[in-house]
Amino acid sequence: MLKEACSSAERVAYQLTQDRDRYVELGAHLRAKPPTSVVTVARGSSDHAANYAAYLIMQRLGRIVASLPMSLVTLNKAPLLAKDALAIAISQSGQSPDVVKPISYFSQGGATTVALVNDATSPLAQAAQWTMPLHAGPELSVAATKSFITSLVAGARLAGHWQNDAAFLDAIEQLPEALTAATQLDWSPALEVLTPAQRIMVVGRGISFPVALESALKFKETSVIQAEAFSGAEIKHGPMALIHDGYPLLIFATRGPAQDGLIKLAEEMRGRGANVLLAAPDNIKERNLTLPVAATPDLDPIVAIQAFYVMAANLSVARGLDPDKPRHLSKVTKTN
């Protein structure tokens, strides 16, 4: 897991040399034939990557994006109106029927279908009209790392080319250097708090929320910590009742309009006795963990999760576990 996570910069650098004309063509197609609706199709870490891509599309292009409940197609056979929609599937393996079938359904129904997939020979790749390989290389670790990061980058490329934003696309080109720097950050204070922990809340908001979702999943997968992700706007509702002295919280305060509120939330939770790990850029003095930054705040989640992955792999070992062999899990999960 650690080796693969730290290879993300190399894999992203390679991805950025590939399929350039294809992304340009896809962006031009979406501008020429704007979709009437947009849905994402994904599970697990890939769904968290889809959440990030959806946020970029909604924020930058003003298109409302929904995450498709795949059972509507695979089990309920709902008569969804696919014509002129855009369906974006994200997957490492491209094997699971509940991801492949909706893309086939939308393709046959007149939608534009896009697969951001690592295995370019997979059933998902064959079902989509526009297959954009992740180029993450073989991923042996059960816990996805480099395939997640390359999925985030592919989603950003899609949004950038759809918007035809040269400055954003140039910022994406600078990601490999920022990812390399992210692997060097010292997150050892998190190990001191989390090695004995049994549960944790992971908090983000807006564009950082997909990172909170992914981090919570990795805590469960590789360190057997009961982890839940919440938006900073939601934690003061029901989740507040769980907070007690010493309760650990990891808060991702990436740059952007949600940052100030997350920093204030960290202060308030400390006042309630929580053991807060505030992850923020180095200009935030209240931080416990330093977040890397990218060339633009919209790309900060990509480098933030890179820093987290290094810590998560080390945390698993510190807890006496093997991050490469999570119990009860396999690399490819097939559901209908």
CSV table of N, CA, C and O in Angstrom, one decimal, residues 181-257:
chain,number,residue,atom,x,y,z
A,181,ALA,N,5.9,16.1,-3.1
A,181,ALA,CA,6.1,16.9,-1.9
A,181,ALA,C,5.2,16.4,-0.8
A,181,ALA,O,5.6,16.3,0.4
A,182,ALA,N,4.0,16.0,-1.2
A,182,ALA,CA,3.0,15.5,-0.1
A,182,ALA,C,3.4,14.3,0.6
A,182,ALA,O,3.1,14.1,1.7
A,183,THR,N,4.2,13.4,-0.1
A,183,THR,CA,4.7,12.2,0.6
A,183,THR,C,5.7,12.5,1.6
A,183,THR,O,6.0,11.6,2.4
A,184,GLN,N,6.3,13.6,1.6
A,184,GLN,CA,7.4,14.0,2.6
A,184,GLN,C,6.9,14.6,3.8
A,184,GLN,O,7.7,14.9,4.8
A,185,LEU,N,5.6,14.9,3.9
A,185,LEU,CA,5.1,15.6,5.1
A,185,LEU,C,5.1,14.7,6.4
A,185,LEU,O,4.8,13.5,6.2
A,186,ASP,N,5.3,15.3,7.5
A,186,ASP,CA,5.3,14.6,8.8
A,186,ASP,C,4.0,14.6,9.4
A,186,ASP,O,3.5,15.6,10.0
A,187,TRP,N,3.3,13.4,9.4
A,187,TRP,CA,2.0,13.3,10.0
A,187,TRP,C,2.1,12.4,11.2
A,187,TRP,O,1.1,11.8,11.7
A,188,SER,N,3.3,12.3,11.8
A,188,SER,CA,3.4,11.4,13.0
A,188,SER,C,2.5,11.8,14.2
A,188,SER,O,2.2,10.9,15.0
A,189,PRO,N,2.2,13.1,14.4
A,189,PRO,CA,1.2,13.4,15.5
A,189,PRO,C,-0.1,12.7,15.4
A,189,PRO,O,-0.7,12.4,16.4
A,190,ALA,N,-0.5,12.3,14.1
A,190,ALA,CA,-1.7,11.5,14.0
A,190,ALA,C,-1.5,10.1,14.5
A,190,ALA,O,-2.5,9.5,15.1
A,191,LEU,N,-0.3,9.6,14.3
A,191,LEU,CA,-0.1,8.2,14.8
A,191,LEU,C,-0.2,8.1,16.4
A,191,LEU,O,-0.7,7.2,16.9
A,192,GLU,N,0.2,9.2,17.0
A,192,GLU,CA,0.2,9.2,18.5
A,192,GLU,C,-1.3,9.2,19.0
A,192,GLU,O,-1.6,8.5,20.0
A,193,VAL,N,-2.1,9.9,18.3
A,193,VAL,CA,-3.6,9.9,18.6
A,193,VAL,C,-4.3,8.7,18.2
A,193,VAL,O,-5.1,8.2,19.0
A,194,LEU,N,-4.0,8.2,17.0
A,194,LEU,CA,-4.9,7.1,16.4
A,194,LEU,C,-4.4,5.7,16.7
A,194,LEU,O,-5.2,4.8,16.5
A,195,THR,N,-3.2,5.5,17.0
A,195,THR,CA,-2.7,4.1,17.3
A,195,THR,C,-3.6,3.4,18.3
A,195,THR,O,-4.0,2.2,18.1
A,196,PRO,N,-4.0,4.0,19.4
A,196,PRO,CA,-4.9,3.3,20.4
A,196,PRO,C,-6.4,3.5,20.1
A,196,PRO,O,-7.2,3.0,20.8
A,197,ALA,N,-6.7,4.3,19.1
A,197,ALA,CA,-8.1,4.7,18.9
A,197,ALA,C,-9.0,3.5,18.4
A,197,ALA,O,-8.5,2.6,17.7
A,198,GLN,N,-10.3,3.5,18.8
A,198,GLN,CA,-11.2,2.5,18.3
A,198,GLN,C,-12.3,3.1,17.4
A,198,GLN,O,-12.9,2.4,16.6
A,199,ARG,N,-12.4,4.4,17.4
A,199,ARG,CA,-13.4,5.1,16.5
A,199,ARG,C,-12.9,6.5,16.2
A,199,ARG,O,-12.0,7.1,17.0
A,200,ILE,N,-13.4,7.1,15.2
A,200,ILE,CA,-13.0,8.4,14.8
A,200,ILE,C,-14.1,9.0,13.9
A,200,ILE,O,-14.7,8.3,13.1
A,201,MET,N,-14.2,10.3,13.9
A,201,MET,CA,-15.0,11.1,12.9
A,201,MET,C,-14.0,11.8,12.0
A,201,MET,O,-13.0,12.4,12.5
A,202,VAL,N,-14.3,11.7,10.7
A,202,VAL,CA,-13.5,12.4,9.7
A,202,VAL,C,-14.4,13.5,9.1
A,202,VAL,O,-15.5,13.2,8.7
A,203,VAL,N,-13.9,14.7,9.1
A,203,VAL,CA,-14.7,15.9,8.7
A,203,VAL,C,-14.1,16.6,7.6
A,203,VAL,O,-12.9,16.9,7.5
A,204,GLY,N,-15.0,17.0,6.6
A,204,GLY,CA,-14.6,17.9,5.5
A,204,GLY,C,-15.8,18.7,5.2
A,204,GLY,O,-16.9,18.5,5.8
A,205,ARG,N,-15.7,19.5,4.2
A,205,ARG,CA,-16.9,20.2,3.7
A,205,ARG,C,-16.6,20.7,2.3
A,205,ARG,O,-15.5,21.1,2.0
A,206,GLY,N,-17.7,20.7,1.5
A,206,GLY,CA,-17.4,21.1,0.1
A,206,GLY,C,-16.5,20.2,-0.6
A,206,GLY,O,-16.6,19.0,-0.6
A,207,ILE,N,-15.5,20.8,-1.2
A,207,ILE,CA,-14.6,20.0,-2.1
A,207,ILE,C,-13.7,19.1,-1.3
A,207,ILE,O,-13.1,18.2,-1.8
A,208,SER,N,-13.6,19.3,0.0
A,208,SER,CA,-12.8,18.4,0.9
A,208,SER,C,-13.6,17.2,1.4
A,208,SER,O,-13.0,16.3,2.0
A,209,PHE,N,-14.9,17.2,1.2
A,209,PHE,CA,-15.7,16.2,1.8
A,209,PHE,C,-15.3,14.8,1.2
A,209,PHE,O,-15.3,13.8,1.9
A,210,PRO,N,-15.1,14.7,-0.2
A,210,PRO,CA,-14.7,13.4,-0.7
A,210,PRO,C,-13.4,12.8,-0.1
A,210,PRO,O,-13.3,11.6,0.1
A,211,VAL,N,-12.5,13.7,0.4
A,211,VAL,CA,-11.3,13.3,1.1
A,211,VAL,C,-11.7,12.7,2.4
A,211,VAL,O,-11.1,11.7,2.9
A,212,ALA,N,-12.6,13.3,3.1
A,212,ALA,CA,-13.1,12.8,4.4
A,212,ALA,C,-13.7,11.4,4.2
A,212,ALA,O,-13.5,10.4,5.0
A,213,LEU,N,-14.5,11.2,3.2
A,213,LEU,CA,-15.1,9.9,2.9
A,213,LEU,C,-14.1,8.9,2.6
A,213,LEU,O,-14.2,7.7,3.2
A,214,GLU,N,-13.1,9.2,1.8
A,214,GLU,CA,-12.1,8.2,1.5
A,214,GLU,C,-11.2,7.9,2.7
A,214,GLU,O,-10.9,6.7,2.9
A,215,SER,N,-10.9,8.9,3.5
A,215,SER,CA,-10.1,8.6,4.7
A,215,SER,C,-10.8,7.7,5.7
A,215,SER,O,-10.2,6.8,6.3
A,216,ALA,N,-12.1,8.0,5.9
A,216,ALA,CA,-12.9,7.1,6.8
A,216,ALA,C,-12.9,5.7,6.3
A,216,ALA,O,-12.7,4.7,7.1
A,217,LEU,N,-13.0,5.5,5.0
A,217,LEU,CA,-13.0,4.1,4.4
A,217,LEU,C,-11.6,3.4,4.7
A,217,LEU,O,-11.6,2.3,5.1
A,218,LYS,N,-10.6,4.2,4.5
A,218,LYS,CA,-9.2,3.6,4.7
A,218,LYS,C,-9.0,3.3,6.2
A,218,LYS,O,-8.3,2.3,6.5
A,219,PHE,N,-9.5,4.1,7.1
A,219,PHE,CA,-9.4,3.8,8.5
A,219,PHE,C,-10.0,2.4,8.8
A,219,PHE,O,-9.5,1.6,9.5
A,220,LYS,N,-11.2,2.2,8.2
A,220,LYS,CA,-11.9,0.9,8.4
A,220,LYS,C,-11.1,-0.2,7.8
A,220,LYS,O,-10.9,-1.3,8.4
A,221,GLU,N,-10.7,0.0,6.5
A,221,GLU,CA,-10.1,-1.1,5.7
A,221,GLU,C,-8.8,-1.6,6.3
A,221,GLU,O,-8.5,-2.8,6.4
A,222,THR,N,-7.9,-0.6,6.6
A,222,THR,CA,-6.5,-0.9,6.9
A,222,THR,C,-6.2,-0.9,8.4
A,222,THR,O,-5.1,-1.4,8.8
A,223,SER,N,-7.0,-0.2,9.2
A,223,SER,CA,-6.6,-0.1,10.7
A,223,SER,C,-7.8,-0.5,11.6
A,223,SER,O,-7.6,-0.5,12.8
A,224,VAL,N,-8.9,-1.1,11.0
A,224,VAL,CA,-10.0,-1.6,11.8
A,224,VAL,C,-10.5,-0.6,12.8
A,224,VAL,O,-10.7,-0.9,14.0
A,225,ILE,N,-10.5,0.7,12.4
A,225,ILE,CA,-11.1,1.7,13.3
A,225,ILE,C,-12.5,2.1,12.7
A,225,ILE,O,-12.7,2.3,11.5
A,226,GLN,N,-13.5,2.1,13.6
A,226,GLN,CA,-14.8,2.5,13.2
A,226,GLN,C,-14.8,4.0,12.9
A,226,GLN,O,-14.7,4.8,13.8
A,227,ALA,N,-14.8,4.3,11.6
A,227,ALA,CA,-14.7,5.7,11.2
A,227,ALA,C,-15.9,6.1,10.4
A,227,ALA,O,-16.4,5.3,9.6
A,228,GLU,N,-16.4,7.3,10.7
A,228,GLU,CA,-17.5,7.9,9.9
A,228,GLU,C,-17.1,9.2,9.4
A,228,GLU,O,-16.4,10.0,10.1
A,229,ALA,N,-17.5,9.5,8.2
A,229,ALA,CA,-17.2,10.8,7.6
A,229,ALA,C,-18.5,11.7,7.7
A,229,ALA,O,-19.6,11.3,7.4
A,230,PHE,N,-18.3,13.0,8.0
A,230,PHE,CA,-19.4,13.9,8.1
A,230,PHE,C,-18.9,15.3,7.5
A,230,PHE,O,-17.8,15.6,7.5
A,231,SER,N,-19.9,15.9,6.9
A,231,SER,CA,-19.7,17.3,6.5
A,231,SER,C,-19.6,18.2,7.8
A,231,SER,O,-20.3,17.9,8.8
A,232,GLY,N,-18.8,19.2,7.7
A,232,GLY,CA,-18.7,20.1,8.8
A,232,GLY,C,-20.0,20.8,9.1
A,232,GLY,O,-20.2,21.3,10.2
A,233,ALA,N,-20.9,20.9,8.1
A,233,ALA,CA,-22.2,21.5,8.3
A,233,ALA,C,-23.2,20.6,9.0
A,233,ALA,O,-24.2,21.0,9.5
A,234,GLU,N,-22.8,19.3,9.1
A,234,GLU,CA,-23.8,18.3,9.6
A,234,GLU,C,-23.4,17.8,11.0
A,234,GLU,O,-24.2,17.3,11.8
A,235,ILE,N,-22.1,18.0,11.4
A,235,ILE,CA,-21.6,17.4,12.6
A,235,ILE,C,-22.3,17.9,13.9
A,235,ILE,O,-22.4,17.2,14.9
A,236,LYS,N,-22.9,19.1,13.8
A,236,LYS,CA,-23.5,19.7,14.9
A,236,LYS,C,-25.0,19.2,15.1
A,236,LYS,O,-25.6,19.6,16.1
A,237,HIS,N,-25.4,18.3,14.3
A,237,HIS,CA,-26.7,17.7,14.4
A,237,HIS,C,-26.5,16.4,15.2
A,237,HIS,O,-26.0,16.4,16.3
A,238,GLY,N,-27.0,15.3,14.7
A,238,GLY,CA,-26.9,14.1,15.5
A,238,GLY,C,-25.5,13.6,15.9
A,238,GLY,O,-25.3,13.2,17.1
A,239,PRO,N,-24.5,13.7,15.1
A,239,PRO,CA,-23.2,13.3,15.4
A,239,PRO,C,-22.6,13.9,16.7
A,239,PRO,O,-21.7,13.3,17.4
A,240,MET,N,-23.1,15.1,17.0
A,240,MET,CA,-22.5,15.8,18.2
A,240,MET,C,-22.7,15.0,19.5
A,240,MET,O,-21.9,15.1,20.4
A,241,ALA,N,-23.7,14.2,19.5
A,241,ALA,CA,-24.0,13.4,20.7
A,241,ALA,C,-22.9,12.4,21.0
A,241,ALA,O,-22.8,11.9,22.2
A,242,LEU,N,-22.1,12.1,20.0
A,242,LEU,CA,-21.1,11.1,20.2
A,242,LEU,C,-19.8,11.7,20.8
A,242,LEU,O,-18.9,10.9,21.3
A,243,ILE,N,-19.7,13.0,20.8
A,243,ILE,CA,-18.4,13.6,21.2
A,243,ILE,C,-18.3,13.5,22.7
A,243,ILE,O,-19.2,13.9,23.5
A,244,HIS,N,-17.1,13.1,23.2
A,244,HIS,CA,-16.8,13.1,24.6
A,244,HIS,C,-15.3,13.3,24.8
A,244,HIS,O,-14.6,13.4,23.8
A,245,ASP,N,-14.9,13.4,26.0
A,245,ASP,CA,-13.5,13.7,26.2
A,245,ASP,C,-12.6,12.7,25.5
A,245,ASP,O,-12.7,11.5,25.7
A,246,GLY,N,-11.7,13.2,24.7
A,246,GLY,CA,-10.7,12.3,24.1
A,246,GLY,C,-11.2,11.7,22.7
A,246,GLY,O,-10.4,11.0,22.1
A,247,TYR,N,-12.4,12.0,22.4
A,247,TYR,CA,-12.9,11.5,21.1
A,247,TYR,C,-12.1,12.0,19.9
A,247,TYR,O,-12.0,13.3,19.8
A,248,PRO,N,-11.5,11.2,19.1
A,248,PRO,CA,-10.7,11.7,18.0
A,248,PRO,C,-11.5,12.2,16.8
A,248,PRO,O,-12.5,11.6,16.4
A,249,LEU,N,-11.1,13.4,16.3
A,249,LEU,CA,-11.7,14.0,15.1
A,249,LEU,C,-10.5,14.3,14.1
A,249,LEU,O,-9.5,15.0,14.6
A,250,LEU,N,-10.6,14.0,12.9
A,250,LEU,CA,-9.7,14.4,11.9
A,250,LEU,C,-10.5,15.4,11.0
A,250,LEU,O,-11.4,15.0,10.4
A,251,ILE,N,-10.0,16.6,10.9
A,251,ILE,CA,-10.7,17.6,10.1
A,251,ILE,C,-9.8,18.1,9.0
A,251,ILE,O,-8.7,18.6,9.2
A,252,PHE,N,-10.3,17.9,7.7
A,252,PHE,CA,-9.6,18.4,6.5
A,252,PHE,C,-10.0,19.8,6.2
A,252,PHE,O,-11.1,20.0,5.6
A,253,ALA,N,-9.2,20.8,6.5
A,253,ALA,CA,-9.5,22.2,6.2
A,253,ALA,C,-8.7,22.7,5.0
A,253,ALA,O,-7.8,23.4,5.1
A,254,THR,N,-9.1,22.1,3.8
A,254,THR,CA,-8.4,22.6,2.6
A,254,THR,C,-8.8,24.0,2.3
A,254,THR,O,-9.8,24.5,2.8
A,255,ARG,N,-8.0,24.6,1.4
A,255,ARG,CA,-8.3,26.0,1.0
A,255,ARG,C,-9.7,26.1,0.4
A,255,ARG,O,-10.2,25.2,-0.2
A,256,GLY,N,-10.3,27.3,0.5
A,256,GLY,CA,-11.6,27.5,-0.1
A,256,GLY,C,-12.6,28.1,0.8
A,256,GLY,O,-12.3,28.4,2.0
A,257,PRO,N,-13.8,28.4,0.4
A,257,PRO,CA,-14.8,29.1,1.2
A,257,PRO,C,-15.2,28.3,2.5
A,257,PRO,O,-15.7,28.9,3.4
